[in-house]
Amino acid sequence: YNALEQIRVQILKSNSAAASHMLLLLSKMYRNQTRRNLYITIAEECSQSENLINFYMYRYGDFEYEFNIHISIKIYG
């Protein structure tokens, strides 16, 4: 519910571009969570984490992060 509240705040601020991007990120996160696969790859987990981090940047401001994962293991899950 906090995610929806953050989107509502952006709408109240008339920041439709931010609200739209936040909705896109939220829909990607929900879509990935509802997949029927028992396991996901490391690359998919990184993508999911990146969506969540980008979402939180709207609330907490910009911050830096880095994934340091060798490309050869991204296919494993």
Short mmCIF file of N, CA and C in Angstrom, two decimals:
data_model
loop_
_atom_site.label_atom_id
_atom_site.label_comp_id
_atom_site.label_asym_id
_atom_site.label_seq_id
_atom_site.Cartn_x
_atom_site.Cartn_y
_atom_site.Cartn_z
N TYR A 1 0.81 -1.20 0.00
CA TYR A 1 0.00 0.00 0.00
C TYR A 1 0.85 1.26 0.00
N ASN A 2 2.05 1.17 0.56
CA ASN A 2 2.94 2.33 0.55
C ASN A 2 3.28 2.75 -0.87
N ALA A 3 3.42 1.79 -1.76
CA ALA A 3 3.73 2.10 -3.15
C ALA A 3 2.61 2.92 -3.78
N LEU A 4 1.38 2.51 -3.54
CA LEU A 4 0.25 3.25 -4.09
C LEU A 4 0.15 4.64 -3.46
N GLU A 5 0.47 4.75 -2.21
CA GLU A 5 0.46 6.06 -1.55
C GLU A 5 1.50 6.99 -2.17
N GLN A 6 2.67 6.45 -2.48
CA GLN A 6 3.70 7.27 -3.10
C GLN A 6 3.28 7.75 -4.49
N ILE A 7 2.60 6.90 -5.22
CA ILE A 7 2.09 7.29 -6.54
C ILE A 7 1.02 8.37 -6.37
N ARG A 8 0.16 8.22 -5.37
CA ARG A 8 -0.88 9.22 -5.10
C ARG A 8 -0.26 10.58 -4.78
N VAL A 9 0.82 10.57 -4.01
CA VAL A 9 1.51 11.82 -3.67
C VAL A 9 2.03 12.50 -4.93
N GLN A 10 2.60 11.72 -5.84
CA GLN A 10 3.10 12.31 -7.09
C GLN A 10 1.95 12.91 -7.90
N ILE A 11 0.81 12.25 -7.91
CA ILE A 11 -0.35 12.76 -8.64
C ILE A 11 -0.83 14.07 -8.00
N LEU A 12 -0.89 14.11 -6.67
CA LEU A 12 -1.31 15.33 -5.98
C LEU A 12 -0.36 16.49 -6.24
N LYS A 13 0.91 16.18 -6.44
CA LYS A 13 1.90 17.21 -6.76
C LYS A 13 1.85 17.60 -8.24
N SER A 14 0.92 17.01 -8.97
CA SER A 14 0.79 17.22 -10.43
C SER A 14 2.05 16.79 -11.17
N ASN A 15 2.71 15.78 -10.65
CA ASN A 15 3.91 15.24 -11.28
C ASN A 15 3.51 13.97 -12.03
N SER A 16 2.81 14.15 -13.15
CA SER A 16 2.26 13.00 -13.87
C SER A 16 3.34 12.12 -14.48
N ALA A 17 4.47 12.70 -14.89
CA ALA A 17 5.55 11.89 -15.47
C ALA A 17 6.11 10.92 -14.42
N ALA A 18 6.33 11.43 -13.21
CA ALA A 18 6.83 10.57 -12.14
C ALA A 18 5.81 9.51 -11.77
N ALA A 19 4.55 9.90 -11.65
CA ALA A 19 3.49 8.94 -11.31
C ALA A 19 3.39 7.86 -12.37
N SER A 20 3.47 8.25 -13.63
CA SER A 20 3.40 7.29 -14.72
C SER A 20 4.56 6.30 -14.67
N HIS A 21 5.77 6.81 -14.43
CA HIS A 21 6.95 5.93 -14.36
C HIS A 21 6.86 5.00 -13.15
N MET A 22 6.37 5.52 -12.04
CA MET A 22 6.21 4.69 -10.85
C MET A 22 5.20 3.57 -11.08
N LEU A 23 4.11 3.88 -11.78
CA LEU A 23 3.12 2.85 -12.12
C LEU A 23 3.73 1.79 -13.02
N LEU A 24 4.56 2.20 -13.96
CA LEU A 24 5.23 1.25 -14.84
C LEU A 24 6.14 0.33 -14.04
N LEU A 25 6.94 0.89 -13.15
CA LEU A 25 7.84 0.08 -12.32
C LEU A 25 7.05 -0.88 -11.44
N LEU A 26 5.97 -0.39 -10.84
CA LEU A 26 5.15 -1.23 -9.98
C LEU A 26 4.52 -2.37 -10.76
N SER A 27 4.04 -2.09 -11.96
CA SER A 27 3.43 -3.14 -12.78
C SER A 27 4.47 -4.19 -13.17
N LYS A 28 5.70 -3.77 -13.45
CA LYS A 28 6.77 -4.74 -13.77
C LYS A 28 7.06 -5.63 -12.57
N MET A 29 7.09 -5.02 -11.38
CA MET A 29 7.37 -5.81 -10.18
C MET A 29 6.25 -6.82 -9.93
N TYR A 30 5.00 -6.40 -10.05
CA TYR A 30 3.88 -7.32 -9.83
C TYR A 30 3.85 -8.41 -10.90
N ARG A 31 4.14 -8.04 -12.13
CA ARG A 31 4.15 -9.02 -13.22
C ARG A 31 5.20 -10.10 -12.94
N ASN A 32 6.37 -9.70 -12.50
CA ASN A 32 7.43 -10.67 -12.21
C ASN A 32 7.08 -11.55 -11.03
N GLN A 33 6.36 -11.02 -10.05
CA GLN A 33 6.00 -11.80 -8.86
C GLN A 33 4.90 -12.81 -9.14
N THR A 34 4.10 -12.57 -10.15
CA THR A 34 2.97 -13.46 -10.42
C THR A 34 3.31 -14.53 -11.45
N ARG A 35 4.55 -14.54 -11.93
CA ARG A 35 4.94 -15.60 -12.86
C ARG A 35 4.91 -16.94 -12.13
N ARG A 36 4.69 -17.97 -12.86
CA ARG A 36 4.50 -19.29 -12.26
C ARG A 36 5.80 -20.08 -12.08
N ASN A 37 6.92 -19.52 -12.49
CA ASN A 37 8.18 -20.23 -12.36
C ASN A 37 8.59 -20.30 -10.89
N LEU A 38 9.07 -21.46 -10.49
CA LEU A 38 9.54 -21.63 -9.12
C LEU A 38 10.86 -20.91 -8.90
N TYR A 39 11.70 -20.92 -9.93
CA TYR A 39 13.02 -20.29 -9.85
C TYR A 39 13.13 -19.20 -10.89
N ILE A 40 13.91 -18.17 -10.58
CA ILE A 40 14.21 -17.15 -11.57
C ILE A 40 15.72 -17.05 -11.69
N THR A 41 16.18 -16.49 -12.80
CA THR A 41 17.62 -16.36 -13.00
C THR A 41 18.16 -15.20 -12.17
N ILE A 42 19.46 -15.20 -12.02
CA ILE A 42 20.10 -14.09 -11.31
C ILE A 42 19.86 -12.79 -12.05
N ALA A 43 19.87 -12.83 -13.37
CA ALA A 43 19.60 -11.63 -14.17
C ALA A 43 18.20 -11.10 -13.91
N GLU A 44 17.22 -11.99 -13.80
CA GLU A 44 15.85 -11.57 -13.50
C GLU A 44 15.74 -10.97 -12.10
N GLU A 45 16.46 -11.56 -11.16
CA GLU A 45 16.46 -11.03 -9.79
C GLU A 45 17.08 -9.63 -9.76
N CYS A 46 18.15 -9.44 -10.53
CA CYS A 46 18.78 -8.12 -10.62
C CYS A 46 17.82 -7.11 -11.22
N SER A 47 17.10 -7.51 -12.25
CA SER A 47 16.12 -6.63 -12.89
C SER A 47 15.02 -6.24 -11.91
N GLN A 48 14.53 -7.22 -11.17
CA GLN A 48 13.49 -6.96 -10.17
C GLN A 48 14.01 -6.01 -9.09
N SER A 49 15.23 -6.24 -8.64
CA SER A 49 15.84 -5.37 -7.63
C SER A 49 16.02 -3.96 -8.15
N GLU A 50 16.43 -3.85 -9.40
CA GLU A 50 16.62 -2.53 -10.01
C GLU A 50 15.30 -1.77 -10.11
N ASN A 51 14.22 -2.46 -10.46
CA ASN A 51 12.91 -1.82 -10.50
C ASN A 51 12.52 -1.28 -9.13
N LEU A 52 12.75 -2.08 -8.10
CA LEU A 52 12.42 -1.66 -6.74
C LEU A 52 13.27 -0.47 -6.31
N ILE A 53 14.56 -0.51 -6.60
CA ILE A 53 15.46 0.60 -6.26
C ILE A 53 15.02 1.87 -6.97
N ASN A 54 14.72 1.77 -8.26
CA ASN A 54 14.29 2.94 -9.02
C ASN A 54 12.98 3.50 -8.47
N PHE A 55 12.10 2.63 -8.02
CA PHE A 55 10.85 3.09 -7.40
C PHE A 55 11.15 3.88 -6.13
N TYR A 56 12.03 3.34 -5.28
CA TYR A 56 12.34 4.02 -4.02
C TYR A 56 13.10 5.32 -4.21
N MET A 57 13.74 5.49 -5.34
CA MET A 57 14.43 6.75 -5.60
C MET A 57 13.46 7.93 -5.62
N TYR A 58 12.21 7.68 -6.00
CA TYR A 58 11.23 8.76 -5.98
C TYR A 58 10.93 9.20 -4.55
N ARG A 59 11.01 8.29 -3.63
CA ARG A 59 10.70 8.64 -2.24
C ARG A 59 11.92 9.18 -1.50
N TYR A 60 13.07 8.57 -1.71
CA TYR A 60 14.25 8.91 -0.92
C TYR A 60 15.28 9.74 -1.68
N GLY A 61 15.02 10.06 -2.93
CA GLY A 61 15.98 10.82 -3.71
C GLY A 61 17.00 9.91 -4.38
N ASP A 62 17.84 10.52 -5.16
CA ASP A 62 18.85 9.75 -5.88
C ASP A 62 19.91 9.21 -4.94
N PHE A 63 20.33 8.01 -5.19
CA PHE A 63 21.46 7.41 -4.51
C PHE A 63 22.11 6.46 -5.50
N GLU A 64 23.32 6.10 -5.23
CA GLU A 64 24.05 5.24 -6.15
C GLU A 64 24.00 3.80 -5.67
N TYR A 65 23.98 2.90 -6.63
CA TYR A 65 24.05 1.48 -6.34
C TYR A 65 24.76 0.80 -7.50
N GLU A 66 25.24 -0.38 -7.25
CA GLU A 66 25.96 -1.11 -8.29
C GLU A 66 25.78 -2.61 -8.07
N PHE A 67 25.47 -3.31 -9.15
CA PHE A 67 25.46 -4.77 -9.13
C PHE A 67 26.78 -5.22 -9.72
N ASN A 68 27.50 -6.03 -9.00
CA ASN A 68 28.79 -6.52 -9.49
C ASN A 68 28.69 -8.04 -9.62
N ILE A 69 28.11 -8.47 -10.73
CA ILE A 69 27.86 -9.89 -10.96
C ILE A 69 28.45 -10.26 -12.30
N HIS A 70 29.27 -11.28 -12.31
CA HIS A 70 29.89 -11.71 -13.56
C HIS A 70 28.82 -12.21 -14.52
N ILE A 71 28.94 -11.82 -15.77
CA ILE A 71 27.93 -12.15 -16.79
C ILE A 71 27.72 -13.66 -16.94
N SER A 72 28.73 -14.44 -16.67
CA SER A 72 28.62 -15.89 -16.89
C SER A 72 27.67 -16.57 -15.90
N ILE A 73 27.35 -15.94 -14.79
CA ILE A 73 26.45 -16.59 -13.83
C ILE A 73 25.03 -16.03 -13.86
N LYS A 74 24.77 -15.04 -14.69
CA LYS A 74 23.44 -14.42 -14.72
C LYS A 74 22.35 -15.35 -15.21
N ILE A 75 22.71 -16.41 -15.91
CA ILE A 75 21.69 -17.33 -16.43
C ILE A 75 21.22 -18.33 -15.38
N TYR A 76 21.95 -18.43 -14.28
CA TYR A 76 21.60 -19.42 -13.26
C TYR A 76 20.52 -18.90 -12.33
N GLY A 77 19.72 -19.84 -11.82
CA GLY A 77 18.68 -19.43 -10.90
C GLY A 77 18.36 -20.49 -9.90
#
